[in-house]
Tab-separated table of C-alpha atoms in Angstrom:
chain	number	residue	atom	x	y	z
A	251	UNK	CA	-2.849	18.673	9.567
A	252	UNK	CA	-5.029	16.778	7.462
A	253	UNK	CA	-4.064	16.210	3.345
A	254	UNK	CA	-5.557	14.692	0.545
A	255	UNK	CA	-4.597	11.513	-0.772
A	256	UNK	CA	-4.654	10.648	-4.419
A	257	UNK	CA	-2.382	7.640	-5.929
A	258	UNK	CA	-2.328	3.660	-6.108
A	259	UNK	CA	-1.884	1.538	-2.926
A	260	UNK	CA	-1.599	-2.285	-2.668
A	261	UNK	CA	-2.878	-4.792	-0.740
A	262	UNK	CA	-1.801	-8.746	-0.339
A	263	UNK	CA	-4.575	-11.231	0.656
A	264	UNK	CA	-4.975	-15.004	0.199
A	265	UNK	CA	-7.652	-15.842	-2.953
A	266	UNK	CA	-10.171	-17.118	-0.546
A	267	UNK	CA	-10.793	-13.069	-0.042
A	268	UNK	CA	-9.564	-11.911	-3.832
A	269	UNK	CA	-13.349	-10.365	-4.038
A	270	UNK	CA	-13.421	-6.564	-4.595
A	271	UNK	CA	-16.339	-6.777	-1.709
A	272	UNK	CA	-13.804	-8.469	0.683
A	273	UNK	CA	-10.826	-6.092	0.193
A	274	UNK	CA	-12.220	-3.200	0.166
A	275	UNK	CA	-14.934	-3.728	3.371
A	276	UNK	CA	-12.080	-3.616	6.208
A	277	UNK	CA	-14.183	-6.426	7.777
A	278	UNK	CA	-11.822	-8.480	8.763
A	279	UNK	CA	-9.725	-5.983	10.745
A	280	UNK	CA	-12.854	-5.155	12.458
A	281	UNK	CA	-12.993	-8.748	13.328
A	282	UNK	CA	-9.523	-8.794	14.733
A	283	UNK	CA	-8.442	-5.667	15.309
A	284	UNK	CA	-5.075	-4.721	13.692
A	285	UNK	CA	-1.707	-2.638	14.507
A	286	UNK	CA	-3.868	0.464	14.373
A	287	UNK	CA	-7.133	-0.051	15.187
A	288	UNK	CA	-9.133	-2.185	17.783
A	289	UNK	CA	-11.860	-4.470	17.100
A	290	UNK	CA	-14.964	-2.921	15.779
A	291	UNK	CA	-13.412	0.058	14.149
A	292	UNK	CA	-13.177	-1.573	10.081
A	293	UNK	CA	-9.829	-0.103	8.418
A	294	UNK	CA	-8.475	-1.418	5.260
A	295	UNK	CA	-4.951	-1.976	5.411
A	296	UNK	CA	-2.770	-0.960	1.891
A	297	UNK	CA	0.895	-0.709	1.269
A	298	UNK	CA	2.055	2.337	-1.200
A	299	UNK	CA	4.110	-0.118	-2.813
A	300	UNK	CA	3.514	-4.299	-3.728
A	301	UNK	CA	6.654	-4.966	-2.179
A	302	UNK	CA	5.799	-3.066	1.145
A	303	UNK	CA	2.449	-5.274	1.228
A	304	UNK	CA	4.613	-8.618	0.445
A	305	UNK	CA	6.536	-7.306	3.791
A	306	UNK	CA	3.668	-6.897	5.761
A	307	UNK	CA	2.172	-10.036	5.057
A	308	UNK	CA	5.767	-12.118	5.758
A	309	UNK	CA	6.057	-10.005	9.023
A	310	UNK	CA	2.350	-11.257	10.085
A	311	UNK	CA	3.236	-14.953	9.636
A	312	UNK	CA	7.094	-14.733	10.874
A	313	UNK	CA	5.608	-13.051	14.186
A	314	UNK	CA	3.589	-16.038	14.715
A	315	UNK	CA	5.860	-18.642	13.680
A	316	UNK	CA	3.997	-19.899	10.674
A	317	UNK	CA	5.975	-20.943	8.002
A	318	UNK	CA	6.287	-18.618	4.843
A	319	UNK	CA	5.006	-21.144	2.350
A	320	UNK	CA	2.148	-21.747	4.629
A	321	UNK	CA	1.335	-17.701	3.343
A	322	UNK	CA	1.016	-18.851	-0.129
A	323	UNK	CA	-0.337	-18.605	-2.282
A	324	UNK	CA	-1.152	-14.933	-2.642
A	325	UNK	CA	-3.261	-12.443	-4.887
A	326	UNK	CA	-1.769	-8.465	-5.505
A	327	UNK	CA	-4.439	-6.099	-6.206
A	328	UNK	CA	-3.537	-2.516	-7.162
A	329	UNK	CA	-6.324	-0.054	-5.466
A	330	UNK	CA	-7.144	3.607	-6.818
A	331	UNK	CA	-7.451	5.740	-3.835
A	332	UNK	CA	-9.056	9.616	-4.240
A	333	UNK	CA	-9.370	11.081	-0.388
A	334	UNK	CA	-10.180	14.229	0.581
A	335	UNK	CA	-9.159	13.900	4.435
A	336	UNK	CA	-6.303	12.010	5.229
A	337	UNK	CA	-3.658	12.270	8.460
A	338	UNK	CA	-0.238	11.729	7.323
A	339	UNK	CA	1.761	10.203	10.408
A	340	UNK	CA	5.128	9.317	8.154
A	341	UNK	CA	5.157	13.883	8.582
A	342	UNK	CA	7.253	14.308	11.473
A	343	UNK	CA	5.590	17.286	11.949
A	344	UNK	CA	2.165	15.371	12.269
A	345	UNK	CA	4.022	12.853	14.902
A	346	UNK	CA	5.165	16.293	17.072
A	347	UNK	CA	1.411	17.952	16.919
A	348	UNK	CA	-0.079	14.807	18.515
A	349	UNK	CA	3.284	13.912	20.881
A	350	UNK	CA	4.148	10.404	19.291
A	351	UNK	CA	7.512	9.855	18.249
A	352	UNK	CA	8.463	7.348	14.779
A	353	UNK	CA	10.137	5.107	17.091
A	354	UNK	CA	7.031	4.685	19.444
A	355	UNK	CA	4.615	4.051	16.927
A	356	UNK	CA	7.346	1.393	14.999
A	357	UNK	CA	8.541	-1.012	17.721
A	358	UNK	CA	5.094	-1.180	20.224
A	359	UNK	CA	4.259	-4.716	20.476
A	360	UNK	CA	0.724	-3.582	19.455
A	361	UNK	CA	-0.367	-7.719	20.108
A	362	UNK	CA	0.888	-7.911	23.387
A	363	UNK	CA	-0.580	-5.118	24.515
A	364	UNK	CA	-3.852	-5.803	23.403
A	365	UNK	CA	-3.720	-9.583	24.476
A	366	UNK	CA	-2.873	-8.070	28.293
A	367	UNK	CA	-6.231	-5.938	27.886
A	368	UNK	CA	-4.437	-3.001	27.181
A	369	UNK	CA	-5.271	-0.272	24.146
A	370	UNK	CA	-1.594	0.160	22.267
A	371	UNK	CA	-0.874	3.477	21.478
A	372	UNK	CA	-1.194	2.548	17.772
A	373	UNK	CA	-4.535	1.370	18.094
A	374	UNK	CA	-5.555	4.512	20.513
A	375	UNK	CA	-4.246	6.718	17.423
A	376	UNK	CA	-6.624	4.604	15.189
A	377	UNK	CA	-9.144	5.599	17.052
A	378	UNK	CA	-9.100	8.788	17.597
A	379	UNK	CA	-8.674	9.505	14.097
A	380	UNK	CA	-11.142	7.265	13.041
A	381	UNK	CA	-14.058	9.245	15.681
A	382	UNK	CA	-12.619	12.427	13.967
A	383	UNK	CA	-13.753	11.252	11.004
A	384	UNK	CA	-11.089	11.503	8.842
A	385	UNK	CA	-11.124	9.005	5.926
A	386	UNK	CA	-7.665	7.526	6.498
A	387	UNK	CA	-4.206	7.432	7.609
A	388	UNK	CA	-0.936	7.300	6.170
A	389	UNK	CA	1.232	5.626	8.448
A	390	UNK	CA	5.114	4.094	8.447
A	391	UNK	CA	5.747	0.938	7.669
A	392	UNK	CA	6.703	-1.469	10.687
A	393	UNK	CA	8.118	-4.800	8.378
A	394	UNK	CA	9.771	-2.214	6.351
A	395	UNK	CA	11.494	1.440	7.523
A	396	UNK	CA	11.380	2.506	3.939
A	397	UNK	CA	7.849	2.060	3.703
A	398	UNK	CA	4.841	3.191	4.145
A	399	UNK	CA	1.087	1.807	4.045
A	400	UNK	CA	-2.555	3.262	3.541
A	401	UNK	CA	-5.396	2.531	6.034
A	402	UNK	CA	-8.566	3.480	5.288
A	403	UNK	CA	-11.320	3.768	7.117
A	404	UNK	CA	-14.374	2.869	4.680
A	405	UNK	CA	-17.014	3.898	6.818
A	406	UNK	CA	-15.609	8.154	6.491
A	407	UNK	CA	-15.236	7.641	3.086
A	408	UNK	CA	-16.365	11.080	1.364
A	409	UNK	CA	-19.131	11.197	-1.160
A	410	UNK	CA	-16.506	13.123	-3.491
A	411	UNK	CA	-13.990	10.596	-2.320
A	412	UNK	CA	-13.254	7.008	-4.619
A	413	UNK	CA	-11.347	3.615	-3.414
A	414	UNK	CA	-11.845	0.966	-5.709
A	415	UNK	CA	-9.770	-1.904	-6.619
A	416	UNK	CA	-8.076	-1.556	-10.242
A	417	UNK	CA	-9.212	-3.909	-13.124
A	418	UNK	CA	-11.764	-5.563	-10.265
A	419	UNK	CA	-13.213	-7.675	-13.434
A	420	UNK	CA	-10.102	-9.855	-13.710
A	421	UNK	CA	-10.353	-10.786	-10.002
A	422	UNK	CA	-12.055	-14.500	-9.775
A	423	UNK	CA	-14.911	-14.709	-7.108
C-alpha cells in the first residue's frame, strides 16, 4: 500500500513562523493536534498546490469565525519533498484496505470530536500510520474536493529521504 513521494508541496503560515526550523518541525501540530493527528504526534501539514494551502488556511479561520483579513498577512513557501514510505489515502483503493470511505474522512467534525474527549477517525488514522512508521500521508483535501495536501511526519523521516523548504535563504528570520 505504501508509495514513494517525490514532488513540491506548499505550506501557508503567518511570518512570525516563516523560519525553515518552524515549518518544517511539525511542532505546532503537536501542540494542538490537527485534522489528522492528536496532540503529541508532530506532522507537518502541506498542500500539493499554493492555492490548496490558501484554502486550508481560509477554512481554519472561517470555522472559527475570525475574520479573513485577521489571516493576513501570509508567507508561501514551496517545500521539496523525497519520501520513500508514504500512504496515499486520496487511492480509493487505500480507503477500501483500511475500511474508511472519502466521505468519512471529508465531513468528520474532527474539532468536535476531540473537544468531547473523543479520538476522530482522522486523527485515529494519523496515528496508526504514524506508529507504523511510515514517513507521511497523502490525504484529500477537506476546504477543497479537488485537492489534496501532504503531512509529514518528521520524526519517520528516512535517512535516504529529503524535506526541505525551497530557496530557505530568502526566508527572513
Amino acid at each position: 500500500m505504501a508509495k514513494s513521494f517525490s514532488g513540491i508541496a506548499y505550506r501557508s503560515t503567518t511570518p512570525h513562523y516563516a523560519t525553515e526550523a518552524d515549518l518544517l518541525t511539525g511542532e505546532g501540530s503537536r501542540r494542538n493536534g490537527g485534522r489528522w493527528n492528536p496532540i503529541g504526534i508532530a506532522v507537518v501539514y502541506a498542500s500539493l498546490t499554493p492555492e490548496i494551502a490558501m484554502a486550508e488556511t481560509l477554512a481554519h479561520h472561517r470555522y472559527y469565525g475570525i475574520p479573513i483579513e485577521d489571516a493576513m498577512p501570509r508567507t508561501f513557501v514551496a517545500i521539496e519533498s523525497a519520501l520513500r514510505v508514504v500512504l496515499d489515502f486520496c487511492d480509493g483503493g487505500v480507503r477500501r484496505r483500511l475500511q474508511v470511505s472519502e466521505e468519512r474522512i471529508l465531513t468528520v467534525d474532527w474539532r468536535q470530536e476531540a473537544r468531547a474527549g473523543h479520538e476522530p477517525i482522522t486523527q485515529t488514522i494519523g496515528r496508526a500510520v504514524h506508529e507504523g512508521k511510515r514517513e507521511g500521508m497523502i490525504v484529500p483535501s477537506a476546504a477543497d474536493p479537488k485537492g489534496h495536501n501532504l503531512l509529514v511526519f518528521p520524526a519517520n523521516l528516512e535517512a535516504s529521504s529529503s524535506f526541505r523548504v525551497f530557496r530557505a535563504e530568502n526566508l527572513h528570520a
